[in-house]
Short mmCIF file of N, CA and C and ligand atoms in Angstrom, two decimals:
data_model
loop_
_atom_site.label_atom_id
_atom_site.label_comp_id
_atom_site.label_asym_id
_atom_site.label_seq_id
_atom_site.Cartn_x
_atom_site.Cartn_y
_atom_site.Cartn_z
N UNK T 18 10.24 7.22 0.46
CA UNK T 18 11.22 7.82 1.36
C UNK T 18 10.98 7.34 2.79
N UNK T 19 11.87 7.20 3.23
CA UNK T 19 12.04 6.94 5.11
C UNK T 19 13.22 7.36 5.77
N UNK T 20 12.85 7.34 6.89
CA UNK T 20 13.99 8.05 7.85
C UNK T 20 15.12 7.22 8.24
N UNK T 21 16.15 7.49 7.85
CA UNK T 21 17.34 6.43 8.01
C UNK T 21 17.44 6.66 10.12
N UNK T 22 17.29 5.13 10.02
CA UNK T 22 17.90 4.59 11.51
C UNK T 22 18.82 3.86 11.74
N UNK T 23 19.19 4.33 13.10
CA UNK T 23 21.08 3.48 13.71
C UNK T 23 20.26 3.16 15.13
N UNK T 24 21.15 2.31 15.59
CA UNK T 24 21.09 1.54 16.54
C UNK T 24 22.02 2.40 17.22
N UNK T 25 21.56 2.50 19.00
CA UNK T 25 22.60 3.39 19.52
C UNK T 25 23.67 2.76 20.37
N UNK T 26 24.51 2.45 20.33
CA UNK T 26 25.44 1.61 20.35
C UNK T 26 25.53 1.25 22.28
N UNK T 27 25.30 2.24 22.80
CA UNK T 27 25.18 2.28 24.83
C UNK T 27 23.91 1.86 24.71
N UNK T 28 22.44 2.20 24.17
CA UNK T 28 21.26 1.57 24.75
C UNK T 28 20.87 0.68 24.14
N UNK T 29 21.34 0.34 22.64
CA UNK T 29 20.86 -0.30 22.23
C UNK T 29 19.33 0.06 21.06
N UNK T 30 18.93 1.15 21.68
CA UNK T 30 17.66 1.32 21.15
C UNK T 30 17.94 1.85 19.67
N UNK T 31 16.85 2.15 18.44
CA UNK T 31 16.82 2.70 17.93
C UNK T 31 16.89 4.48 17.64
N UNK T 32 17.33 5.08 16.83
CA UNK T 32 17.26 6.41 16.99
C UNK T 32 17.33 6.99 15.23
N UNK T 33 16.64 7.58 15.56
CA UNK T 33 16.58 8.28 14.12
C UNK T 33 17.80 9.34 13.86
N UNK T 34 18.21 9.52 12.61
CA UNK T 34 19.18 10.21 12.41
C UNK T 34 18.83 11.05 12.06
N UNK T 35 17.82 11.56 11.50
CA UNK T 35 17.68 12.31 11.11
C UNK T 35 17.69 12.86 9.30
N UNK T 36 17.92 12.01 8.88
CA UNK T 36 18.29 11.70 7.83
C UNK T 36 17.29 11.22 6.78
N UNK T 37 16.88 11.54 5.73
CA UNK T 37 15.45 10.60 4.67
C UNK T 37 16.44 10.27 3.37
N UNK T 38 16.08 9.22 3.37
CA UNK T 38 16.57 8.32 2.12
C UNK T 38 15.59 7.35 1.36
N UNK T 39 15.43 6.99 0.05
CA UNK T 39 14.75 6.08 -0.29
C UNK T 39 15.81 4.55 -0.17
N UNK T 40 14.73 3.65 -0.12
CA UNK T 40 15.30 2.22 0.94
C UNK T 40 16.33 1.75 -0.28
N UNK T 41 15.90 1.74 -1.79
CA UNK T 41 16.94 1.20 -2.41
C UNK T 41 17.71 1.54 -3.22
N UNK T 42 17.82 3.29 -2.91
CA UNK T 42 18.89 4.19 -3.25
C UNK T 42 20.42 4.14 -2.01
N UNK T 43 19.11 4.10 -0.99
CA UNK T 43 20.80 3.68 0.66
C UNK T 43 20.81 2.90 0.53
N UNK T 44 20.47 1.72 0.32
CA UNK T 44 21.33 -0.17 -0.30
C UNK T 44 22.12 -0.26 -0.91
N UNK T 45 22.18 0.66 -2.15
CA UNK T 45 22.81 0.85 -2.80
C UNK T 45 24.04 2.01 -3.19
N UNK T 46 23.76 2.61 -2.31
CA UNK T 46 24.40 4.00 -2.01
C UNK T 46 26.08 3.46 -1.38
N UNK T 47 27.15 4.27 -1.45
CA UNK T 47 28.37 3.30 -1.19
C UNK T 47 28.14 3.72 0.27
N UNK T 48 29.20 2.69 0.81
CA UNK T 48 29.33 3.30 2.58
C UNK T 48 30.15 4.59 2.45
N UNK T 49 29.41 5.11 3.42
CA UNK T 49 29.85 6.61 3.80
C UNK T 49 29.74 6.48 5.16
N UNK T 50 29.95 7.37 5.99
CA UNK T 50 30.51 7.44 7.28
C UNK T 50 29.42 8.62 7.89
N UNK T 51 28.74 8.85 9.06
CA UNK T 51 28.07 10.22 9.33
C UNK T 51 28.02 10.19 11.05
N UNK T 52 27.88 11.15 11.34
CA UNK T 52 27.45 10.90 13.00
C UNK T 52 25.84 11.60 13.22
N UNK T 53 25.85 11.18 14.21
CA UNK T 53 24.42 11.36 14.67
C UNK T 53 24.47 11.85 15.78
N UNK T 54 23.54 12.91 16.61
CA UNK T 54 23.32 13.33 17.76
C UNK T 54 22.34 12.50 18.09
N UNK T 55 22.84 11.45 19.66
CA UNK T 55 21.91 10.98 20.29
C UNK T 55 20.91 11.37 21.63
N UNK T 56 19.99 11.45 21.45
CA UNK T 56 18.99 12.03 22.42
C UNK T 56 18.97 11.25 23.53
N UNK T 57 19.27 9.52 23.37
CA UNK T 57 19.36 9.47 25.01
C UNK T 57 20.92 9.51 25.42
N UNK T 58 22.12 9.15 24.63
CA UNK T 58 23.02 9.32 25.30
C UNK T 58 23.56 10.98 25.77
N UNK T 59 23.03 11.91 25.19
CA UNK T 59 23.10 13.25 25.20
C UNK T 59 24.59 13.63 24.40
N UNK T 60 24.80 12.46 23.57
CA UNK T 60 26.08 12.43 22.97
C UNK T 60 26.42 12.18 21.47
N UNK T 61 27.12 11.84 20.67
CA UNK T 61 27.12 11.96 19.52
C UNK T 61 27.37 10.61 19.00
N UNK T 62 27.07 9.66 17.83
CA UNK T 62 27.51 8.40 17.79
C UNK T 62 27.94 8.35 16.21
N UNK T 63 29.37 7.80 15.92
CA UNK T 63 29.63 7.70 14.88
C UNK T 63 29.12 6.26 14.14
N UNK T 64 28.60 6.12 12.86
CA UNK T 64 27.98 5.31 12.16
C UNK T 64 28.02 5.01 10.71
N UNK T 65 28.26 4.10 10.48
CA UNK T 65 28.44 3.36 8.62
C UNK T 65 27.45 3.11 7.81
N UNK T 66 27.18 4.00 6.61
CA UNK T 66 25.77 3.32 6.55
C UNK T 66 25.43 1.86 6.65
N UNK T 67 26.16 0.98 6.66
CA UNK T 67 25.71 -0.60 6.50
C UNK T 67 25.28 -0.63 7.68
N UNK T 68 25.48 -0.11 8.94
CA UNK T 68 24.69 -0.43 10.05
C UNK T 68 23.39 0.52 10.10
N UNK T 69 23.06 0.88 9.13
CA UNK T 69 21.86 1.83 9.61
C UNK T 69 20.80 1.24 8.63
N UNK T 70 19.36 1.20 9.35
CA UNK T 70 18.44 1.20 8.04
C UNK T 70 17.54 1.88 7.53
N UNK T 71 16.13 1.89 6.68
CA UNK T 71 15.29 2.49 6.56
C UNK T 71 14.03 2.37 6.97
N UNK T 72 13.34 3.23 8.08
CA UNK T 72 12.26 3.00 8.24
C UNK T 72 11.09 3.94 7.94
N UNK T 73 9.82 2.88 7.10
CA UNK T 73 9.27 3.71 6.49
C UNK T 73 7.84 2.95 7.16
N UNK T 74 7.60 4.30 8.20
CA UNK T 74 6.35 3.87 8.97
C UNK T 74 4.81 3.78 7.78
N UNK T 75 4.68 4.65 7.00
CA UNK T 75 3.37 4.48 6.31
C UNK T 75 3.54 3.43 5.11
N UNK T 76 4.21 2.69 4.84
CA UNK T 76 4.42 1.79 3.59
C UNK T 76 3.87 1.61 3.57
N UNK T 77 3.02 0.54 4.35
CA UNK T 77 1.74 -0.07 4.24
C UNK T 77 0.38 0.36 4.17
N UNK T 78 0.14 1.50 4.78
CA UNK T 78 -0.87 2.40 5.12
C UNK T 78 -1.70 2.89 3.72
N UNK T 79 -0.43 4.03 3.43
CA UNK T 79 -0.91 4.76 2.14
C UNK T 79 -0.75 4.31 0.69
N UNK T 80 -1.35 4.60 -0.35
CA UNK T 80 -0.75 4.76 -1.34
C UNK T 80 -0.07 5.88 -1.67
N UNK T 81 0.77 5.12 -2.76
CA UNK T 81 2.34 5.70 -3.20
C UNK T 81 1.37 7.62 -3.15
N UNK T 82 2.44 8.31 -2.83
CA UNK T 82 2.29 9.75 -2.96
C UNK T 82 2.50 10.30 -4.25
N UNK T 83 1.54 11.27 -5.10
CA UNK T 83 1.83 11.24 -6.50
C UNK T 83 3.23 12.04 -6.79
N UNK T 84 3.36 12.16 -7.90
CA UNK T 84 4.89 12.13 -8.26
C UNK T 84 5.13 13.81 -8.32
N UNK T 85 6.05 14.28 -8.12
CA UNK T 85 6.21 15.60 -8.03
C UNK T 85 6.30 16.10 -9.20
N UNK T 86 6.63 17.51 -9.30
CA UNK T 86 6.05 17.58 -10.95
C UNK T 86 7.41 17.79 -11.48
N UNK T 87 8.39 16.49 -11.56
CA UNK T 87 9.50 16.74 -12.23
C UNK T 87 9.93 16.23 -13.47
N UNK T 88 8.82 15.60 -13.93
CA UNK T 88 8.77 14.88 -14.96
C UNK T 88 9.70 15.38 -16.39
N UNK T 89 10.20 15.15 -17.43
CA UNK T 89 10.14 16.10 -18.82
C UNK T 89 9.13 15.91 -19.50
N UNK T 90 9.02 17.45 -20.26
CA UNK T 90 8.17 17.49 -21.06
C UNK T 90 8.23 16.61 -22.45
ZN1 LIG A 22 23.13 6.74 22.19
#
């Protein structure tokens, strides 16, 4: 899982949406449409998922987190 990011369209910078997705469930996921509250524009920015991506700061770090217990019996 990682936190889906957009680009903020006035600064340019990154911003988190707020949002957790796994990277190749939203690749694959159809475009949908969402807005985001931006913290530096103090404003709201509308966004597609194709412009947004996933960032997953510990990928590299950890190993995989064990699996929740949703398995079937
Ligand atoms: Zn902004």
């Amino acid at each position: 899982m990682g936190v889906v990011m957009i680009k903020c369209p006035e600064s340019g910078r990154a911003i988190a949406t707020g949002m957790e997705a796994d990277r190749e469930k939203f690749r694959r996921s159809p475009v949908f449409f969402a807005r985001t509250f931006c913290s530096i524009c103090k404003a709201s920015h509308e966004w597609f998922a194709r412009e947004a991506w996933i960032h997953e700061p510990d990928e590299r770090c950890h190993a995989p987190r064990a699996a929740p217990a949703l398995l079937p019996a």
